[in-house]
Tab-separated table of C-alpha atoms and ligand atoms in Angstrom:
chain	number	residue	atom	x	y	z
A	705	UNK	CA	-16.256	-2.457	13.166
A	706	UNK	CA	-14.996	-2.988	16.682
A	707	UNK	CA	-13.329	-6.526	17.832
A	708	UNK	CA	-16.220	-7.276	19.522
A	709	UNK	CA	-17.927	-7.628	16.621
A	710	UNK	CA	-15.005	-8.839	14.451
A	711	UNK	CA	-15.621	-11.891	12.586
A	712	UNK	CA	-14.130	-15.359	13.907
A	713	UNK	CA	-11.374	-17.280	12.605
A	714	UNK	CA	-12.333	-19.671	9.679
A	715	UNK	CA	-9.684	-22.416	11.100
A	716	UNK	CA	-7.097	-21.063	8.333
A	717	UNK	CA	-4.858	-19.435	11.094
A	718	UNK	CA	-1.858	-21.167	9.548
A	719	UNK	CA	-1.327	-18.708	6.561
A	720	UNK	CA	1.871	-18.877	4.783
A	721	UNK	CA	3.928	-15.962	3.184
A	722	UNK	CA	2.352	-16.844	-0.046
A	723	UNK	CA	-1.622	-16.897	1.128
A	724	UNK	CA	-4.289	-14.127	1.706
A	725	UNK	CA	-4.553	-13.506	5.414
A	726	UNK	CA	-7.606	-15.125	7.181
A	727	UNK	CA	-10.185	-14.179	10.090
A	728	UNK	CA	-7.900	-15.106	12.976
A	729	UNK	CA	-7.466	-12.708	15.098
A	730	UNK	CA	-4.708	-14.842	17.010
A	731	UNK	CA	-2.578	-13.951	14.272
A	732	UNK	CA	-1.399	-10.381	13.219
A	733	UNK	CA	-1.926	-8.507	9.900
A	734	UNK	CA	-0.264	-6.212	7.869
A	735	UNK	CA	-3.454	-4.091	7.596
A	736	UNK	CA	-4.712	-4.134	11.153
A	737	UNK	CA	-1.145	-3.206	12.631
A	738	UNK	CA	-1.003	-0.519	10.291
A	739	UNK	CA	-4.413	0.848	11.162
A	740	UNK	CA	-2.768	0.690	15.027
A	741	UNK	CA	-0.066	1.609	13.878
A	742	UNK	CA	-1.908	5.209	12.396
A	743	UNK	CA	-4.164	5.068	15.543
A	744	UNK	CA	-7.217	3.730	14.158
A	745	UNK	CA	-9.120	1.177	15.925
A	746	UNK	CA	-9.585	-1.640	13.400
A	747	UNK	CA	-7.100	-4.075	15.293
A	748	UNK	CA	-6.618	-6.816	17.551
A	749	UNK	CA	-4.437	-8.242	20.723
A	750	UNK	CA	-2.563	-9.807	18.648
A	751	UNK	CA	-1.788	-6.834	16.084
A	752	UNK	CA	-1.156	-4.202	18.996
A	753	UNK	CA	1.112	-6.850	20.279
A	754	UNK	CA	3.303	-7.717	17.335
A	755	UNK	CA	3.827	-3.232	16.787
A	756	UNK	CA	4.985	-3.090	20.383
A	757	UNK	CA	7.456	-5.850	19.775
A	758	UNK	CA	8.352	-4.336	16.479
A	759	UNK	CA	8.707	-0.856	18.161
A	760	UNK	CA	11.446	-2.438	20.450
A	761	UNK	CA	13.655	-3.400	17.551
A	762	UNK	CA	12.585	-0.683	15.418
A	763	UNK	CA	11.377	2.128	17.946
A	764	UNK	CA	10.606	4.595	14.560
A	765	UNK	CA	8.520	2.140	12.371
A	766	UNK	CA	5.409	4.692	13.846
A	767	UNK	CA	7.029	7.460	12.415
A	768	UNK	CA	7.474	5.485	8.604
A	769	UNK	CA	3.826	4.710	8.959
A	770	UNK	CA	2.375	7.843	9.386
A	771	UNK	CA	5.424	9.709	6.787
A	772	UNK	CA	3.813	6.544	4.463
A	773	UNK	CA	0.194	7.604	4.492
A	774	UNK	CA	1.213	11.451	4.342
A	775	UNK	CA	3.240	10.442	1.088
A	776	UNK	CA	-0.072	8.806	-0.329
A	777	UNK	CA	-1.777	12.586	-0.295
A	778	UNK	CA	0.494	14.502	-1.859
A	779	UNK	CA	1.393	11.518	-4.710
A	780	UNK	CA	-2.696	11.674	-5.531
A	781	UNK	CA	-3.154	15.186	-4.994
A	782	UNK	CA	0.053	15.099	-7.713
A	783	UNK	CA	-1.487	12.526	-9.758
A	784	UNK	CA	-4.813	14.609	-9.692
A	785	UNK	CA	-3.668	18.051	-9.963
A	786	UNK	CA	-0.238	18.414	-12.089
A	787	UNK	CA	-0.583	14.992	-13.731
A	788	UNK	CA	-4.239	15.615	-14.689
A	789	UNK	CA	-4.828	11.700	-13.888
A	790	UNK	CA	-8.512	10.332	-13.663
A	791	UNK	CA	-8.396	7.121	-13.396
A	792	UNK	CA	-6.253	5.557	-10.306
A	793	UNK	CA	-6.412	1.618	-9.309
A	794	UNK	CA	-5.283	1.208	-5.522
A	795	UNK	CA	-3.896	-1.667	-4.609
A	796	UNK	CA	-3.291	-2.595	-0.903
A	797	UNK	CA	-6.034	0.019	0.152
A	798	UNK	CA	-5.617	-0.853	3.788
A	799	UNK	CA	-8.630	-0.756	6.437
A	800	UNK	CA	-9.959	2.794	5.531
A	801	UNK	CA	-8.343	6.089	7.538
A	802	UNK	CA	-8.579	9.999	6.904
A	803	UNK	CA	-7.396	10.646	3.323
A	804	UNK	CA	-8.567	7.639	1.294
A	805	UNK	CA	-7.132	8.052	-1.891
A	806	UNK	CA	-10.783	8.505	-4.073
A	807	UNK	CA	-11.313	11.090	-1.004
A	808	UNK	CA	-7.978	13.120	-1.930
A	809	UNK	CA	-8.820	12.651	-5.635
A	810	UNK	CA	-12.303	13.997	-5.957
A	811	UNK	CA	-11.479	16.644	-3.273
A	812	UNK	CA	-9.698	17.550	-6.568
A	813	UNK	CA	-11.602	16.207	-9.685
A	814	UNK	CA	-14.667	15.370	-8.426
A	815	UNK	CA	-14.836	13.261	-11.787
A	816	UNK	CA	-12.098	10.826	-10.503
A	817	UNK	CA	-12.776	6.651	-10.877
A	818	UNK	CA	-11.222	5.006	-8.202
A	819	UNK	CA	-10.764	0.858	-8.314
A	820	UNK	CA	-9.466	-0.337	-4.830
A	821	UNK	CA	-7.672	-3.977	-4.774
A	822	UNK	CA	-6.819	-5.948	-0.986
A	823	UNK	CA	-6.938	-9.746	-0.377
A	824	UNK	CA	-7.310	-8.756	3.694
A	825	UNK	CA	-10.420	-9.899	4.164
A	826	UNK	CA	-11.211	-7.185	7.323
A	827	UNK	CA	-10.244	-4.471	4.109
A	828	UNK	CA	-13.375	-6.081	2.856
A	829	UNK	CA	-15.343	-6.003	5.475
A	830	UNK	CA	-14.542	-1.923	5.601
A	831	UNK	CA	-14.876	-1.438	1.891
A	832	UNK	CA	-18.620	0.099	2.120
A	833	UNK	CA	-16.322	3.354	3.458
A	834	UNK	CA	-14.152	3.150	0.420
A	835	UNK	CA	-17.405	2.818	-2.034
A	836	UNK	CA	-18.581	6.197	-0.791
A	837	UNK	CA	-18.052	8.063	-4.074
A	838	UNK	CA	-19.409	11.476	-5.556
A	839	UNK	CA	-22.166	11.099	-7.878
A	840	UNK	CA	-19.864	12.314	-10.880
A	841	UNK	CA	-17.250	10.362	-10.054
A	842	UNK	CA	-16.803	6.422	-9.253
A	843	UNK	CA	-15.576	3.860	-6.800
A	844	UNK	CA	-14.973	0.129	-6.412
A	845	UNK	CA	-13.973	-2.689	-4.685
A	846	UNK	CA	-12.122	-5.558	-5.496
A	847	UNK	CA	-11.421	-8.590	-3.559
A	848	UNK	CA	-7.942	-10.145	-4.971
A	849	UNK	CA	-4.146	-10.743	-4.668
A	850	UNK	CA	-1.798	-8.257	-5.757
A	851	UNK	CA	-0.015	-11.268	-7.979
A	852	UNK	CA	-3.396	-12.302	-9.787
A	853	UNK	CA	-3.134	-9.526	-12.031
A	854	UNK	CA	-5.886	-11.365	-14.751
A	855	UNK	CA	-8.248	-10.923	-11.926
A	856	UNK	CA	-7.047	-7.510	-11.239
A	857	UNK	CA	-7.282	-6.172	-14.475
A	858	UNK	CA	-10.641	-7.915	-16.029
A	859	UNK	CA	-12.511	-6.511	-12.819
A	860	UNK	CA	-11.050	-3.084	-12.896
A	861	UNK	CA	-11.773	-2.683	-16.653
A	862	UNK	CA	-15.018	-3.040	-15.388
A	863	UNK	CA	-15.056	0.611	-14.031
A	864	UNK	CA	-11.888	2.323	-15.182
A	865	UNK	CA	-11.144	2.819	-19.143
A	866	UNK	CA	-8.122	1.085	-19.809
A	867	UNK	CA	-7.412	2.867	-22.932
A	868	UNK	CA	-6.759	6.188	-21.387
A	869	UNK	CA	-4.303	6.723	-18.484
A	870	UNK	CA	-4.480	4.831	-15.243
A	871	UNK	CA	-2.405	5.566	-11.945
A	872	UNK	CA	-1.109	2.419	-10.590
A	873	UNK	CA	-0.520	3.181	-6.651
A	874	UNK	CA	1.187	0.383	-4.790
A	875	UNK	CA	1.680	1.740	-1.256
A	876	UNK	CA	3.488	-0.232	1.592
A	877	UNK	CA	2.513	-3.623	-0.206
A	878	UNK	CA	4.993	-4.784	-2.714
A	879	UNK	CA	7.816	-6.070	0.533
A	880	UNK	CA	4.737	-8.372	1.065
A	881	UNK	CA	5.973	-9.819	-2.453
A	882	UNK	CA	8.459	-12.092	-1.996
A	883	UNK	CA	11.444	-12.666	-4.750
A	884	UNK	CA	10.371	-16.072	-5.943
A	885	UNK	CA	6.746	-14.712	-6.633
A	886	UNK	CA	9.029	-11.965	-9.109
A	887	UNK	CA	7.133	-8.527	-7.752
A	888	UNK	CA	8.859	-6.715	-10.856
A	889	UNK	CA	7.265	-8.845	-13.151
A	890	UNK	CA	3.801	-8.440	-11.790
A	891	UNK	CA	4.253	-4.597	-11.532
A	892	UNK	CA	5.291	-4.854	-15.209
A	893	UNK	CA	1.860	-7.033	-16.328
A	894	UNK	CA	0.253	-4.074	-14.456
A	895	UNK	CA	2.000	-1.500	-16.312
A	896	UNK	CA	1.569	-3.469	-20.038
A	897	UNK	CA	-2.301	-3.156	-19.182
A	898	UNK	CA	-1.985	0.509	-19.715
A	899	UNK	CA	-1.504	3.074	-21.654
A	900	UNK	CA	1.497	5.490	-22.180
A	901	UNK	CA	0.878	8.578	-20.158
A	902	UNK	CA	-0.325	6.420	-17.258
A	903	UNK	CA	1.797	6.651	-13.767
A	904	UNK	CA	2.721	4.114	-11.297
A	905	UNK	CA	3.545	5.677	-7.688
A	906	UNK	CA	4.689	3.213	-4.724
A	907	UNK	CA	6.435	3.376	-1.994
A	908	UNK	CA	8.846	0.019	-0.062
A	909	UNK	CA	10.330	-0.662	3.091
A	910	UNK	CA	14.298	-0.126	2.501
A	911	UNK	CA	16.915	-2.631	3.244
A	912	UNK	CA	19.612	0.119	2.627
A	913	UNK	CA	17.964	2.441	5.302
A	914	UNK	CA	17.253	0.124	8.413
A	915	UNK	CA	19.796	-1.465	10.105
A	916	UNK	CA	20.372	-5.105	10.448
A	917	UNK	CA	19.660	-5.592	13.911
A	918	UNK	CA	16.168	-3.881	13.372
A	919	UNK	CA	15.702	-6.243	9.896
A	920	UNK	CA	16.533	-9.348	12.140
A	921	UNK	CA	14.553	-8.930	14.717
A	922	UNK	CA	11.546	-7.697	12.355
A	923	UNK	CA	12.225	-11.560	10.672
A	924	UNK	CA	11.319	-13.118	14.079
A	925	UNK	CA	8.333	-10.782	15.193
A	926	UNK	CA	6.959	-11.647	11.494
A	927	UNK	CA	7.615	-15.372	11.746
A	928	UNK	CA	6.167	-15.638	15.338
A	929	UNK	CA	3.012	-12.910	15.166
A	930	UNK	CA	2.319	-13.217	11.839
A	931	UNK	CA	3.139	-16.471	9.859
A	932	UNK	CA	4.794	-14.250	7.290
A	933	UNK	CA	8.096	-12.513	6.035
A	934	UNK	CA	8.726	-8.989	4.146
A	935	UNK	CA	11.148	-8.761	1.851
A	936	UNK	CA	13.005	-5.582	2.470
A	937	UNK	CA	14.541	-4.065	-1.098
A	938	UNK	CA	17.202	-1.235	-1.424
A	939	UNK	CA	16.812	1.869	-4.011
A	940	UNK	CA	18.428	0.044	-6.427
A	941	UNK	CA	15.723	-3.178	-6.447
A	942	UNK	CA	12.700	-0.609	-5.994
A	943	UNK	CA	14.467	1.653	-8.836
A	944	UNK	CA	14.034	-1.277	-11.022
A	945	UNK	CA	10.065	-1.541	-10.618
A	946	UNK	CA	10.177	1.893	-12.960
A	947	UNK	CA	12.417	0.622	-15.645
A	948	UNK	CA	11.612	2.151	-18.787
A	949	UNK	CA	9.325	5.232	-17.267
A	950	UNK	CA	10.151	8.367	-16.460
A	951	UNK	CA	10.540	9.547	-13.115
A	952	UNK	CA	8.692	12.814	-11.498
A	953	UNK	CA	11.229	15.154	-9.753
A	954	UNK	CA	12.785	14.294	-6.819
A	955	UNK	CA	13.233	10.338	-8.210
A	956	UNK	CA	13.578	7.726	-5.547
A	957	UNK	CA	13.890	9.199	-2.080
A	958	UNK	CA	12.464	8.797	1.599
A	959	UNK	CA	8.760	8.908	1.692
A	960	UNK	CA	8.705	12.618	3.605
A	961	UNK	CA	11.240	13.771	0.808
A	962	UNK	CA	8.850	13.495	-1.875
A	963	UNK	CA	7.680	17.320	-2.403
A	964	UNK	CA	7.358	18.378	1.466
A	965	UNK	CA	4.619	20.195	1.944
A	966	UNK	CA	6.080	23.769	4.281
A	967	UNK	CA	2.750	23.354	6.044
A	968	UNK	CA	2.924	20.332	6.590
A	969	UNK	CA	6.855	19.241	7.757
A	970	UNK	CA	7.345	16.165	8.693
A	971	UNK	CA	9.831	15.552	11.971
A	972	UNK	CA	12.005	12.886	11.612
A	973	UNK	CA	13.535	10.109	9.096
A	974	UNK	CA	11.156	7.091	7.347
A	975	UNK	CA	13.200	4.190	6.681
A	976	UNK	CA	11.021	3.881	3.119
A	977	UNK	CA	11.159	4.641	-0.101
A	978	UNK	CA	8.888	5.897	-2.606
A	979	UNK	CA	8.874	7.161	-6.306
A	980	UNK	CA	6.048	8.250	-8.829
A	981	UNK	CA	6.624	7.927	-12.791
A	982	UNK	CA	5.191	8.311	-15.609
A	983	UNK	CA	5.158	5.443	-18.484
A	984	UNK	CA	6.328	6.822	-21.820
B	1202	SAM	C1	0.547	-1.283	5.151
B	1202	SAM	S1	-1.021	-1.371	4.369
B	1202	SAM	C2	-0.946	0.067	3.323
B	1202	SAM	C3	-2.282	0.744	3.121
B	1202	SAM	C4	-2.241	1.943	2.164
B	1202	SAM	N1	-1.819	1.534	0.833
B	1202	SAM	C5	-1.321	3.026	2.656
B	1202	SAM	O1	-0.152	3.067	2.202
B	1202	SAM	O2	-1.706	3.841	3.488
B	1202	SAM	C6	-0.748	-2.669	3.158
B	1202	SAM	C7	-2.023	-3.269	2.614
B	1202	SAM	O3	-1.672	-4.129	1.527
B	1202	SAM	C8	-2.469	-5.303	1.611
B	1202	SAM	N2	-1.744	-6.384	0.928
B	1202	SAM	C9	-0.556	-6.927	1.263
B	1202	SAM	N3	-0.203	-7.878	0.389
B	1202	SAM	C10	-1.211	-7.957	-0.521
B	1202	SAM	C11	-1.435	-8.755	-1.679
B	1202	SAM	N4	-0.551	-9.683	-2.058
B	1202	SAM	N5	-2.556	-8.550	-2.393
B	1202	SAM	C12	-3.470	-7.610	-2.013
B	1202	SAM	N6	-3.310	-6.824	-0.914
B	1202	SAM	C13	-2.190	-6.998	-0.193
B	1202	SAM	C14	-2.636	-5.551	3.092
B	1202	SAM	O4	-3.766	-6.359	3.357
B	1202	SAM	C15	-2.785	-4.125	3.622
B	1202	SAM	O5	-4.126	-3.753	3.667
């Protein structure tokens, strides 16, 4: 979709921290500045204007975007190949790029169900290129908020098997969570959902990695452009998301830490982390 032929704003252009993003384009989104942010073509004035502001304060957040998405390969080729994981529910998907997760999955087990969760509704309007599955294999699409887990896992039941091992991936999404919404709790209804030998691999802007000058000014650019806050979280806050599970070697580290690939080095320092484990 181009933004010519972007839907119109539904009047909602107003939305808090705590609602769904709407259809105005006047307003920025998490999902369409990352897709500039990558280089797709998926966004708006308004998006392309709030990552040039947010460059100024915070000239590498390019750089974290594209270490990010490089992270979410090798955690599903992991998942897929070493783990032996079949099942993975994806939630904040993002507008669809190279490397969608059921694409890096069935590249490896063709077999491979993949369940894809955003509340943005442009994601939506992209999904047909996420429900482009194998014929042995599976892919689906649900429309819904990260914190209505019910929703999240009666529909994805639907497709994956919940009594065998699931791979929760919660990429760039949970500093979208704020604290009084209690993100650890809703990874942990997640989690309870399924069964021991499943995984849960995210990754989280980091408070103890940016400085406070770049966190500040991000507060504005997000209250102005967007209508929204992140909530930044050191290691120690996004260590506790995996309490009780065991983590895969390295542990907690920068996103382009996580099992480098020599082929593919990554210049440069992400200012995110990340961490994949598996629930005993
Ligand atoms: C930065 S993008 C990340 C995309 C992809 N996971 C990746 O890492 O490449 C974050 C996505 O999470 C979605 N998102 C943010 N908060 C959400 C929520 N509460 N419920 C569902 N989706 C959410 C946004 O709409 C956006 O598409």
């Amino acid at each position: 979709m181009t933004s010519d032929e972007a839907p119109q704003s539904n009047g909602e252009g107003t939305a808090s921290t705590s609602r769904p993003p709407s259809f105005d384009t006047t307003l920025a989104s998490q999902a369409r500045m990352y897709d500039y942010l990558l280089g797709g073509k998926d966004n708006y004035a308004s998006d392309r204007e709030a990552v040039e502001q947010a460059l100024k304060v915070w000239p590498d957040m390019a750089l974290s975007a594209r270490a990010n998405r490089m992270f979410l390969g090798r955690a599903i080729s992991y998942l897929a190949t070493d783990a032996g994981v079949r099942q993975f529910l994806d939630i904040g998907t993002g507008i669809p790029t190279a490397g969608n997760t059921h694409e890096v999955a069935q590249a490896i087990a063709p077999e491979s169900r993949v369940v894809y969760v955003d509340y943005d509704p442009v994601v939506l309007a992209h999904a047909r290129a996420l429900l482009t599955s194998n014929e042995v294999g599976a892919t689906d699409y649900i429309d819904a908020d990260l914190r209505d887990t019910d929703t999240i896992v009666r529909q994805a039941s639907q497709l994956l098997d919940f009594t065998r091992p699931v791979a929760v991936t919660l990429f760039a999404i949970l500093h979208g969570i704020p604290d009084p919404d209690d993100p650890h709790a809703i990874v942990a209804t997640l989690m309870d959902a399924i069964p021991s030998g499943s995984y849960l691999a995210l990754t989280h802007l980091a408070s103890d990695l940016l400085d406070q000058a770049a966190q500040d000014g991000l507060v504005d650019i997000q209250g102005q452009m967007m209508r929204r806050q992140f909530t930044q979280r050191d290691r120690g806050q996004v260590a506790q998301f995996f309490e009780g599970m065991d983590l895969v070697e390295p542990g907690i580290v920068r996103v382009e830490e996580w099992r480098p690939r020599p082929e593919a080095t990554f210049a440069g320092r992400s200012y995110m982390w990340c961490a994949v484990a598996r629930k005993r």
